[in-house]
Short mmCIF file of C-alpha atoms and ligand atoms in Angstrom, two decimals:
data_model
loop_
_atom_site.label_atom_id
_atom_site.label_comp_id
_atom_site.label_asym_id
_atom_site.label_seq_id
_atom_site.Cartn_x
_atom_site.Cartn_y
_atom_site.Cartn_z
CA MET A 851 15.23 19.44 -0.87
CA SER A 852 16.56 18.83 -4.35
CA LYS A 853 14.71 19.86 -7.49
CA LYS A 854 12.68 17.22 -9.28
CA THR A 855 12.72 16.66 -13.00
CA HIS A 856 10.21 14.35 -14.66
CA VAL A 857 11.09 11.78 -17.31
CA LEU A 858 7.94 10.14 -18.67
CA GLY A 859 6.25 10.86 -15.36
CA VAL A 860 9.01 9.52 -13.13
CA PRO A 861 10.25 12.25 -10.78
CA PHE A 862 14.06 12.20 -10.71
CA ASP A 863 16.10 14.20 -8.19
CA ALA A 864 18.33 16.62 -10.06
CA VAL A 865 21.46 15.78 -8.10
CA THR A 866 25.07 14.98 -8.87
CA MET A 867 26.65 11.83 -7.45
CA GLU A 868 28.21 13.91 -4.67
CA GLN A 869 24.85 15.44 -3.76
CA ALA A 870 23.14 12.03 -3.90
CA VAL A 871 25.67 10.60 -1.44
CA ALA A 872 25.23 13.61 0.87
CA LYS A 873 21.45 13.31 0.67
CA ALA A 874 21.55 9.59 1.51
CA LYS A 875 23.85 10.27 4.46
CA LYS A 876 21.51 12.98 5.71
CA MET A 877 18.63 10.49 5.66
CA LEU A 878 20.56 8.46 8.24
CA THR A 879 20.36 11.38 10.66
CA GLU A 880 16.65 12.00 10.12
CA GLU A 881 13.62 10.47 11.77
CA GLY A 882 11.73 7.76 9.95
CA GLN A 883 12.62 5.49 7.07
CA HIS A 884 13.64 6.33 3.55
CA PHE A 885 13.93 4.52 0.29
CA ILE A 886 16.01 5.24 -2.76
CA CYS A 887 15.30 4.06 -6.30
CA THR A 888 17.76 4.04 -9.18
CA PRO A 889 15.69 3.48 -12.36
CA ASN A 890 17.19 3.05 -15.80
CA PRO A 891 15.21 3.61 -19.04
CA GLU A 892 13.91 0.02 -18.93
CA ILE A 893 12.28 0.69 -15.57
CA VAL A 894 10.90 4.06 -16.66
CA MET A 895 9.25 2.19 -19.56
CA GLU A 896 8.00 -0.53 -17.22
CA ALA A 897 6.42 2.15 -15.01
CA GLN A 898 4.37 3.38 -18.01
CA LYS A 899 2.25 0.24 -17.79
CA ASP A 900 2.78 -0.75 -14.15
CA ARG A 901 0.83 1.73 -12.03
CA GLU A 902 1.99 0.25 -8.77
CA LEU A 903 5.62 0.76 -9.80
CA MET A 904 4.95 4.34 -10.96
CA ASN A 905 3.32 5.18 -7.61
CA ILE A 906 6.27 3.72 -5.73
CA LEU A 907 8.70 5.81 -7.79
CA LYS A 908 6.59 8.89 -7.05
CA GLU A 909 6.70 8.18 -3.32
CA ALA A 910 10.40 7.34 -3.07
CA ASP A 911 12.58 9.70 -1.02
CA MET A 912 15.21 9.92 -3.72
CA VAL A 913 15.17 8.78 -7.35
CA VAL A 914 18.43 8.90 -9.29
CA PRO A 915 19.16 8.03 -12.93
CA ASP A 916 20.90 4.69 -13.35
CA GLY A 917 21.22 5.06 -17.08
CA ILE A 918 22.62 7.58 -19.52
CA GLY A 919 19.31 7.40 -21.43
CA VAL A 920 17.52 9.06 -18.53
CA VAL A 921 20.16 11.82 -18.38
CA TRP A 922 19.68 12.41 -22.14
CA ALA A 923 15.88 12.42 -21.83
CA SER A 924 16.00 15.06 -19.07
CA LYS A 925 16.96 17.71 -21.62
CA TYR A 926 13.25 17.80 -22.47
CA SER A 927 12.27 18.15 -18.79
CA GLU A 928 12.10 20.99 -16.24
CA THR A 929 15.70 20.65 -15.07
CA ARG A 930 18.48 18.94 -16.90
CA LEU A 931 20.18 16.09 -15.06
CA THR A 932 23.92 16.61 -15.17
CA GLU A 933 25.19 13.09 -14.71
CA ARG A 934 24.32 9.47 -14.32
CA VAL A 935 24.09 8.34 -10.69
CA ALA A 936 24.40 4.58 -11.01
CA GLY A 937 23.05 2.56 -8.09
CA TYR A 938 26.25 0.52 -8.02
CA ASP A 939 28.47 3.61 -7.71
CA LEU A 940 26.16 5.25 -5.18
CA THR A 941 26.36 2.23 -2.87
CA GLN A 942 30.13 1.95 -3.36
CA ASN A 943 30.52 5.59 -2.35
CA LEU A 944 28.28 5.14 0.67
CA MET A 945 30.25 2.09 1.81
CA ALA A 946 33.53 3.98 1.37
CA GLU A 947 32.32 7.00 3.32
CA LEU A 948 30.53 5.10 6.07
CA ALA A 949 33.14 2.36 6.65
CA ALA A 950 34.78 4.26 9.48
CA THR A 951 31.51 5.21 11.18
CA GLY A 952 29.04 3.27 13.29
CA GLU A 953 26.60 2.87 10.38
CA THR A 954 25.81 -0.69 9.31
CA PHE A 955 24.72 -2.48 6.12
CA TYR A 956 22.65 -5.58 5.28
CA PHE A 957 22.92 -7.27 1.86
CA PHE A 958 19.70 -8.94 0.70
CA GLY A 959 19.41 -10.51 -2.75
CA GLY A 960 21.17 -12.53 -5.41
CA ALA A 961 21.62 -16.26 -5.85
CA PRO A 962 22.65 -18.33 -2.79
CA GLY A 963 26.19 -17.44 -1.74
CA VAL A 964 26.46 -14.26 -3.81
CA ALA A 965 25.58 -11.73 -1.08
CA SER A 966 27.97 -13.37 1.40
CA THR A 967 30.84 -13.34 -1.12
CA ALA A 968 29.99 -9.73 -1.96
CA ALA A 969 30.00 -8.84 1.76
CA ARG A 970 33.37 -10.50 2.32
CA LYS A 971 34.90 -8.66 -0.65
CA MET A 972 33.43 -5.31 0.34
CA MET A 973 34.70 -5.60 3.94
CA LYS A 974 38.15 -6.23 2.52
CA LYS A 975 37.85 -3.34 0.08
CA TYR A 976 36.57 -0.89 2.71
CA PRO A 977 38.30 -1.66 6.03
CA GLY A 978 36.00 -1.04 8.98
CA LEU A 979 32.82 -1.56 6.92
CA LYS A 980 30.13 -3.15 9.06
CA ILE A 981 27.86 -5.63 7.27
CA VAL A 982 25.59 -7.03 9.94
CA GLY A 983 23.70 -9.57 7.82
CA VAL A 984 23.26 -11.15 4.39
CA HIS A 985 20.56 -13.23 2.75
CA ASN A 986 20.05 -14.54 -0.78
CA GLY A 987 17.10 -13.32 -2.81
CA TYR A 988 15.28 -16.58 -3.47
CA PHE A 989 12.60 -17.30 -0.87
CA ASP A 990 9.07 -18.53 -0.28
CA GLU A 991 6.53 -16.90 2.03
CA LYS A 992 7.71 -18.76 5.10
CA GLU A 993 11.35 -17.92 4.43
CA GLU A 994 10.41 -14.30 3.76
CA LYS A 995 9.03 -13.92 7.29
CA LYS A 996 12.35 -15.19 8.65
CA ILE A 997 14.30 -12.78 6.43
CA ILE A 998 12.20 -9.85 7.64
CA GLN A 999 12.78 -10.91 11.24
CA ASP A 1000 16.51 -11.27 10.65
CA ILE A 1001 16.81 -7.78 9.13
CA LYS A 1002 14.72 -6.34 11.97
CA THR A 1003 16.90 -7.98 14.62
CA LYS A 1004 20.12 -6.81 13.00
CA SER A 1005 18.65 -3.36 12.47
CA PRO A 1006 20.99 -2.11 9.71
CA SER A 1007 21.34 1.59 8.92
CA ILE A 1008 21.27 0.80 5.19
CA LEU A 1009 19.53 -2.17 3.60
CA LEU A 1010 20.63 -3.00 0.06
CA VAL A 1011 18.00 -5.02 -1.81
CA GLY A 1012 19.09 -6.76 -5.01
CA LEU A 1013 16.09 -8.69 -6.28
CA GLY A 1014 16.04 -7.11 -9.74
CA ALA A 1015 13.64 -4.34 -10.74
CA PRO A 1016 10.73 -3.90 -10.18
CA LYS A 1017 10.58 -6.75 -7.65
CA GLN A 1018 13.00 -5.01 -5.28
CA GLU A 1019 11.14 -1.67 -5.38
CA LYS A 1020 7.86 -3.42 -4.56
CA TRP A 1021 9.51 -5.46 -1.83
CA ILE A 1022 11.02 -2.38 -0.22
CA TYR A 1023 7.75 -0.47 -0.44
CA ASP A 1024 5.79 -3.31 1.19
CA ASN A 1025 8.31 -4.18 3.87
CA ILE A 1026 10.38 -1.17 4.88
CA ARG A 1027 8.22 -0.50 7.92
CA LEU A 1028 8.54 -4.11 9.04
CA VAL A 1029 12.34 -4.32 8.73
CA GLY A 1030 13.14 -1.00 10.35
CA ALA A 1031 16.21 0.01 8.28
CA LYS A 1032 16.79 3.77 8.08
CA VAL A 1033 17.50 3.69 4.35
CA ALA A 1034 16.70 0.99 1.78
CA ILE A 1035 18.13 1.03 -1.73
CA GLY A 1036 17.17 -1.18 -4.69
CA VAL A 1037 20.48 -2.26 -6.19
CA GLY A 1038 19.58 -4.73 -8.99
CA GLY A 1039 22.44 -7.04 -9.85
CA SER A 1040 25.05 -5.12 -7.80
CA PHE A 1041 25.87 -8.08 -5.53
CA ASP A 1042 26.86 -10.10 -8.61
CA VAL A 1043 29.32 -7.34 -9.52
CA MET A 1044 30.62 -6.94 -5.95
CA ALA A 1045 31.12 -10.72 -5.72
CA GLY A 1046 33.10 -10.63 -8.95
CA ASN A 1047 30.67 -12.84 -10.92
CA VAL A 1048 29.65 -10.10 -13.36
CA LYS A 1049 32.04 -7.45 -14.69
CA ARG A 1050 30.99 -3.87 -15.18
CA ALA A 1051 31.89 -2.19 -18.45
CA PRO A 1052 35.43 -0.78 -18.67
CA LYS A 1053 35.64 2.85 -17.46
CA ILE A 1054 35.91 4.13 -21.03
CA PHE A 1055 32.49 2.64 -21.91
CA GLN A 1056 31.06 4.21 -18.74
CA LYS A 1057 32.57 7.61 -19.58
CA LEU A 1058 31.21 7.53 -23.12
CA GLY A 1059 27.75 6.57 -21.85
CA LEU A 1060 27.98 3.16 -23.50
CA GLU A 1061 27.67 0.83 -20.52
CA TRP A 1062 24.32 -0.39 -21.89
CA PHE A 1063 26.08 -1.43 -25.12
CA HIS A 1064 28.70 -3.36 -23.16
CA ARG A 1065 25.91 -5.12 -21.25
CA LEU A 1066 24.22 -6.05 -24.51
CA ILE A 1067 27.32 -7.67 -25.98
CA THR A 1068 28.44 -9.40 -22.78
CA GLN A 1069 24.99 -10.53 -21.60
CA PRO A 1070 23.16 -11.15 -24.91
CA THR A 1071 20.23 -12.80 -23.11
CA ARG A 1072 19.21 -9.29 -22.07
CA TRP A 1073 18.48 -8.23 -25.65
CA ARG A 1074 14.73 -8.61 -25.29
CA ARG A 1075 14.69 -6.32 -22.25
CA MET A 1076 17.00 -3.90 -24.02
CA MET A 1077 14.64 -3.55 -26.94
CA ARG A 1078 12.90 -1.13 -24.62
CA LEU A 1079 15.77 1.35 -25.06
CA PRO A 1080 14.88 2.55 -28.59
CA LYS A 1081 11.22 2.54 -27.54
CA PHE A 1082 12.15 4.72 -24.57
CA ALA A 1083 13.97 7.20 -26.83
CA LEU A 1084 11.04 7.38 -29.26
CA THR A 1085 8.52 7.85 -26.46
CA VAL A 1086 10.58 10.67 -24.96
CA LEU A 1087 10.82 12.41 -28.33
CA LYS A 1088 7.09 12.02 -28.95
CA THR A 1089 6.06 13.33 -25.56
CA LYS A 1090 8.70 16.02 -25.06
CA GLY A 1091 8.29 17.77 -21.76
CA ARG A 1092 5.36 15.72 -20.54
CA LYS A 1093 5.38 15.82 -16.78
CA ALA A 1094 2.62 13.57 -15.50
N1 UDP B 1356 17.25 -11.92 -8.00
C1 UDP B 1356 16.92 -12.33 -6.73
N2 UDP B 1356 15.69 -12.89 -6.53
C2 UDP B 1356 14.79 -13.05 -7.53
C3 UDP B 1356 15.13 -12.59 -8.83
C4 UDP B 1356 16.38 -12.02 -9.03
O1 UDP B 1356 17.71 -12.20 -5.80
O2 UDP B 1356 13.71 -13.56 -7.27
C5 UDP B 1356 18.57 -11.30 -8.20
C6 UDP B 1356 19.45 -11.96 -9.25
O3 UDP B 1356 20.13 -13.06 -8.67
C7 UDP B 1356 20.36 -10.82 -9.63
C8 UDP B 1356 19.46 -9.59 -9.46
O4 UDP B 1356 18.36 -10.01 -8.68
O5 UDP B 1356 21.42 -10.72 -8.71
C9 UDP B 1356 18.93 -9.02 -10.77
O6 UDP B 1356 19.99 -8.57 -11.51
P1 UDP B 1356 19.80 -7.68 -12.81
O7 UDP B 1356 21.16 -7.31 -13.29
O8 UDP B 1356 18.87 -8.37 -13.75
O9 UDP B 1356 19.11 -6.40 -12.16
P2 UDP B 1356 18.18 -5.33 -12.85
O10 UDP B 1356 18.84 -4.93 -14.14
O11 UDP B 1356 16.85 -6.01 -13.03
O12 UDP B 1356 18.10 -4.23 -11.84
#
């Protein structure tokens, strides 16, 4: 088991990307079902006022930092996180490593057509990759029952859920037992990136820990959400080392 380190009460696994990939692959060999969360500072802030979300993050089987802000904040926690483990990169690595195996994926989320384009592109990028099903992320109650049935029938090893946070975390928590996937991961807007509709920041921004800044200038409608970043930093500084 990996060490946990708490950032504003959220228990992160102190793992590198390589260890996170290994841990996720190990889950595929274990009994039962597992879910992985990849919170960024916005979600850590959201969990301060959303108890349900905080409890889900506490119960998740692996929680990795999708945001350089969380890595920075961990210097005030029990164990320092060494690197950002972005949900997008984690799923890319898992697809690369599992393409040649019998493990299967299901893409659930995004606007109509996005998950299927993403699936097509990923199967081309990783020859041998098995994506057994896709569904968009806009549904009513009736449609939801059908989606659950479809995932259950196709029985993927890994279910990627891209409904945006915290909707996807709550959906996974409520439904993982019904859909039967071995591992479920909340992936936010990853299908938009895989489909080529949204570009990630250039590598240099990622290396310098400035992907958030790139997002702000390329998707200015996110500014309101991103106002949580300075609030996150201030809260961390005020509550240094708080665990619960
Ligand atoms: N989305 C969805 N169903 C919804 C709301 C959102 O499938 O009811 C998708 C949306 O199309 C987008 C993703 O969820 O692909 C959210 O992307 P974002 O980058 O905002 O993710 P976050 O930063 O919230 O994790």
